[in-house]
């Protein structure tokens, strides 16, 4: 079972090790701060995903209480009230109306109970998407840091302007920088997958897949740059 589930602690350790590697090679780069934020976010989201595995006990207590109250009321109406005084025993029309009203009441009660049961799913779903929103923002921040790391800057013909951003002119360093960005995007996707593992909900799984697709697409663009650098070398 060890290799059938994601271990949050291993993901956090991978993010921490990546932060150290970035700090050793690019101590002054802003990417180091982004890596530190990824570590902090991975810890927070791992705790949030773990907490979502537990049932919402207070809500389940409310559901049980509502169900018990509904059953008690139904038994009270059906057995304690003197129904023979409400309608005549020989009145078939009124008896049929009473049966129909009882069936409608039972149907409404069942639908209400199902709505309460699904409330737990909606609460957890809302918490998941609140956490995924912050993770999606961090993914775009990572993408911004690799945006200006252009392999064209390695060309001898490249002429920066007065307002050009600071470039990495060493091919090996540029490839390593981009590789770090790709690793961070991969870790972000695995953090999102923790929620799909904790909450068995189709809507949550779709949201996690969107995060993973976003990180994969951005990582694919980065590897296109790395391929160009390798071709130049």
Short mmCIF file of C-alpha atoms in Angstrom, two decimals:
data_model
loop_
_atom_site.label_atom_id
_atom_site.label_comp_id
_atom_site.label_asym_id
_atom_site.label_seq_id
_atom_site.Cartn_x
_atom_site.Cartn_y
_atom_site.Cartn_z
CA UNK A 1 0.00 0.00 0.00
CA UNK A 2 3.03 2.28 0.38
CA UNK A 3 3.25 2.99 -3.35
CA UNK A 4 -0.50 3.25 -3.93
CA UNK A 5 -0.97 6.56 -2.12
CA UNK A 6 0.86 9.85 -1.99
CA UNK A 7 2.82 10.50 1.19
CA UNK A 8 2.44 14.20 2.16
CA UNK A 9 5.63 14.11 4.23
CA UNK A 10 7.71 12.95 1.27
CA UNK A 11 6.27 15.73 -0.89
CA UNK A 12 7.19 18.29 1.77
CA UNK A 13 10.70 16.88 2.06
CA UNK A 14 11.11 17.06 -1.72
CA UNK A 15 10.03 20.71 -1.69
CA UNK A 16 12.44 21.48 1.17
CA UNK A 17 15.32 19.80 -0.63
CA UNK A 18 14.53 21.75 -3.79
CA UNK A 19 14.58 25.02 -1.84
CA UNK A 20 18.07 24.18 -0.52
CA UNK A 21 19.31 23.32 -4.02
CA UNK A 22 18.01 26.60 -5.43
CA UNK A 23 19.57 28.53 -2.56
CA UNK A 24 22.95 26.92 -3.17
CA UNK A 25 23.01 27.65 -6.90
CA UNK A 26 21.04 30.90 -7.07
CA UNK A 27 21.27 32.50 -3.60
CA UNK A 28 20.23 35.95 -4.82
CA UNK A 29 17.46 34.88 -7.18
CA UNK A 30 13.80 35.55 -6.44
CA UNK A 31 13.12 31.93 -7.30
CA UNK A 32 14.53 30.99 -3.91
CA UNK A 33 11.74 32.93 -2.20
CA UNK A 34 9.16 31.24 -4.40
CA UNK A 35 10.60 27.86 -3.41
CA UNK A 36 10.32 28.80 0.27
CA UNK A 37 6.69 29.75 -0.30
CA UNK A 38 6.10 26.40 -2.00
CA UNK A 39 7.46 24.63 1.07
CA UNK A 40 5.21 26.64 3.39
CA UNK A 41 2.18 26.06 1.17
CA UNK A 42 2.88 22.34 0.89
CA UNK A 43 2.88 22.04 4.68
CA UNK A 44 -0.38 23.96 5.02
CA UNK A 45 -2.17 22.09 2.24
CA UNK A 46 -0.96 18.71 3.47
CA UNK A 47 -2.57 19.46 6.85
CA UNK A 48 -5.74 20.70 5.16
CA UNK A 49 -5.99 17.57 2.99
CA UNK A 50 -5.46 15.33 6.00
CA UNK A 51 -8.18 17.14 7.95
CA UNK A 52 -10.67 16.59 5.12
CA UNK A 53 -10.34 12.82 5.48
CA UNK A 54 -12.26 12.93 8.78
CA UNK A 55 -16.07 13.16 8.75
CA UNK A 56 -17.76 16.37 9.88
CA UNK A 57 -19.16 14.90 13.07
CA UNK A 58 -21.29 17.86 14.13
CA UNK A 59 -23.05 17.82 10.75
CA UNK A 60 -23.65 14.10 10.96
CA UNK A 61 -25.09 14.66 14.44
CA UNK A 62 -27.51 17.21 13.01
CA UNK A 63 -28.54 14.75 10.28
CA UNK A 64 -29.17 11.96 12.79
CA UNK A 65 -31.13 14.31 15.04
CA UNK A 66 -33.25 15.53 12.12
CA UNK A 67 -33.91 11.96 11.02
CA UNK A 68 -34.88 10.91 14.53
CA UNK A 69 -37.18 13.92 14.89
CA UNK A 70 -38.84 13.12 11.56
CA UNK A 71 -39.43 9.51 12.55
CA UNK A 72 -40.84 10.59 15.93
CA UNK A 73 -43.25 13.02 14.30
CA UNK A 74 -44.35 10.41 11.78
CA UNK A 75 -44.98 7.85 14.51
CA UNK A 76 -46.84 10.44 16.55
CA UNK A 77 -49.15 11.31 13.67
CA UNK A 78 -49.64 7.69 12.65
CA UNK A 79 -50.19 6.03 16.01
CA UNK A 80 -50.95 8.53 18.76
CA UNK A 81 -53.39 10.92 17.12
CA UNK A 82 -56.96 9.62 16.99
CA UNK A 83 -57.32 9.42 13.22
CA UNK A 84 -60.84 8.08 13.45
CA UNK A 85 -61.87 11.51 14.79
CA UNK A 86 -60.18 13.37 12.03
CA UNK A 87 -61.99 11.56 9.26
CA UNK A 88 -64.72 9.00 9.27
CA UNK A 89 -63.69 5.40 9.02
CA UNK A 90 -66.16 4.82 6.18
CA UNK A 91 -65.04 7.80 4.16
CA UNK A 92 -62.92 6.14 1.45
CA UNK A 93 -62.18 9.41 -0.37
CA UNK A 94 -60.74 11.08 2.70
CA UNK A 95 -58.78 7.93 3.53
CA UNK A 96 -57.16 7.95 0.07
CA UNK A 97 -56.31 11.61 0.45
CA UNK A 98 -54.70 10.87 3.80
CA UNK A 99 -52.61 8.06 2.27
CA UNK A 100 -51.52 10.33 -0.58
CA UNK A 101 -50.54 13.07 1.85
CA UNK A 102 -48.55 10.56 3.90
CA UNK A 103 -46.67 9.31 0.82
CA UNK A 104 -45.85 12.89 -0.23
CA UNK A 105 -44.60 13.65 3.26
CA UNK A 106 -42.34 10.59 3.24
CA UNK A 107 -40.92 11.53 -0.17
CA UNK A 108 -40.19 15.08 0.94
CA UNK A 109 -38.59 13.79 4.12
CA UNK A 110 -36.30 11.45 2.16
CA UNK A 111 -35.29 14.24 -0.24
CA UNK A 112 -34.56 16.53 2.69
CA UNK A 113 -32.45 13.82 4.33
CA UNK A 114 -30.47 13.31 1.12
CA UNK A 115 -29.88 17.07 0.88
CA UNK A 116 -28.49 17.08 4.41
CA UNK A 117 -26.24 14.11 3.63
CA UNK A 118 -24.81 15.89 0.58
CA UNK A 119 -24.17 19.01 2.63
CA UNK A 120 -20.97 17.43 3.97
CA UNK A 121 -19.72 16.94 0.41
CA UNK A 122 -20.47 20.56 -0.48
CA UNK A 123 -18.70 21.87 2.63
CA UNK A 124 -15.58 19.82 1.92
CA UNK A 125 -15.70 20.76 -1.75
CA UNK A 126 -15.76 24.45 -0.87
CA UNK A 127 -12.75 24.04 1.43
CA UNK A 128 -10.80 22.22 -1.26
CA UNK A 129 -11.36 24.88 -3.90
CA UNK A 130 -10.38 27.61 -1.43
CA UNK A 131 -7.04 25.86 -0.95
CA UNK A 132 -6.57 25.12 -4.66
CA UNK A 133 -7.05 28.81 -5.46
CA UNK A 134 -3.88 29.71 -3.57
CA UNK A 135 -1.97 26.85 -5.21
CA UNK A 136 -3.06 27.98 -8.67
CA UNK A 137 -1.81 31.50 -7.94
CA UNK A 138 1.59 30.13 -6.88
CA UNK A 139 1.84 28.13 -10.10
CA UNK A 140 1.39 31.33 -12.10
CA UNK A 141 4.05 33.03 -9.96
CA UNK A 142 6.48 30.22 -10.84
CA UNK A 143 5.64 30.71 -14.50
CA UNK A 144 6.35 34.43 -14.23
CA UNK A 145 9.87 33.70 -12.95
CA UNK A 146 10.75 31.60 -15.98
CA UNK A 147 9.03 33.92 -18.43
CA UNK A 148 12.09 36.10 -19.16
CA UNK A 149 14.58 33.21 -19.15
CA UNK A 150 14.93 33.10 -22.91
CA UNK A 151 17.47 30.81 -24.62
CA UNK A 152 17.91 33.53 -27.25
CA UNK A 153 19.93 35.48 -24.67
CA UNK A 154 22.70 32.90 -25.09
CA UNK A 155 23.27 33.92 -28.69
CA UNK A 156 26.25 36.14 -29.49
CA UNK A 157 23.96 38.30 -31.62
CA UNK A 158 21.59 39.04 -28.75
CA UNK A 159 21.56 42.74 -27.86
CA UNK A 160 19.61 43.72 -24.72
CA UNK A 161 17.86 47.09 -24.51
CA UNK A 162 18.02 49.55 -21.66
CA UNK A 163 14.87 48.07 -20.12
CA UNK A 164 15.64 44.40 -20.71
CA UNK A 165 15.36 42.20 -17.59
CA UNK A 166 18.41 40.62 -16.04
CA UNK A 167 19.43 37.57 -18.06
CA UNK A 168 21.31 34.39 -17.26
CA UNK A 169 24.05 34.19 -19.88
CA UNK A 170 25.49 30.82 -18.88
CA UNK A 171 23.79 27.94 -20.69
CA UNK A 172 24.23 25.43 -17.85
CA UNK A 173 22.89 27.86 -15.24
CA UNK A 174 19.94 28.81 -17.44
CA UNK A 175 19.04 25.16 -18.05
CA UNK A 176 19.31 24.45 -14.32
CA UNK A 177 17.13 27.46 -13.45
CA UNK A 178 14.44 26.32 -15.86
CA UNK A 179 14.69 22.77 -14.55
CA UNK A 180 14.09 24.05 -11.02
CA UNK A 181 10.95 25.82 -12.23
CA UNK A 182 9.74 22.60 -13.84
CA UNK A 183 10.34 20.67 -10.62
CA UNK A 184 8.39 23.24 -8.61
CA UNK A 185 5.45 22.93 -11.00
CA UNK A 186 5.53 19.15 -10.65
CA UNK A 187 5.52 19.40 -6.85
CA UNK A 188 2.57 21.81 -7.02
CA UNK A 189 0.64 19.25 -9.06
CA UNK A 190 1.36 16.53 -6.50
CA UNK A 191 0.18 18.79 -3.68
CA UNK A 192 -3.11 19.26 -5.51
CA UNK A 193 -3.41 15.48 -5.92
CA UNK A 194 -3.49 15.12 -2.12
CA UNK A 195 -7.01 16.59 -2.11
CA UNK A 196 -8.24 14.10 -4.71
CA UNK A 197 -6.81 11.39 -2.48
CA UNK A 198 -8.54 12.72 0.65
CA UNK A 199 -11.95 13.66 -0.81
CA UNK A 200 -13.68 11.16 -3.07
CA UNK A 201 -15.74 13.64 -5.04
CA UNK A 202 -16.01 13.96 -8.82
CA UNK A 203 -16.05 17.76 -8.74
CA UNK A 204 -12.94 17.85 -6.54
CA UNK A 205 -11.16 15.38 -8.84
CA UNK A 206 -11.98 17.58 -11.85
CA UNK A 207 -10.59 20.63 -10.03
CA UNK A 208 -7.40 18.77 -9.13
CA UNK A 209 -7.04 17.59 -12.73
CA UNK A 210 -7.28 21.21 -13.88
CA UNK A 211 -4.41 22.16 -11.55
CA UNK A 212 -2.31 19.24 -12.74
CA UNK A 213 -3.02 20.06 -16.39
CA UNK A 214 -2.04 23.68 -15.79
CA UNK A 215 1.28 22.73 -14.18
CA UNK A 216 1.97 20.11 -16.87
CA UNK A 217 1.31 22.55 -19.72
CA UNK A 218 3.56 25.20 -18.20
CA UNK A 219 6.26 22.61 -17.53
CA UNK A 220 6.04 21.51 -21.16
CA UNK A 221 6.83 25.07 -22.28
CA UNK A 222 9.83 25.13 -19.95
CA UNK A 223 11.20 21.92 -21.37
CA UNK A 224 10.92 23.34 -24.86
CA UNK A 225 13.30 26.07 -23.71
CA UNK A 226 15.63 23.51 -22.12
CA UNK A 227 15.67 21.57 -25.41
CA UNK A 228 16.70 24.73 -27.28
CA UNK A 229 19.51 25.30 -24.79
CA UNK A 230 20.77 21.74 -25.21
CA UNK A 231 20.69 22.17 -29.00
CA UNK A 232 22.79 25.31 -28.70
CA UNK A 233 25.30 23.55 -26.48
#
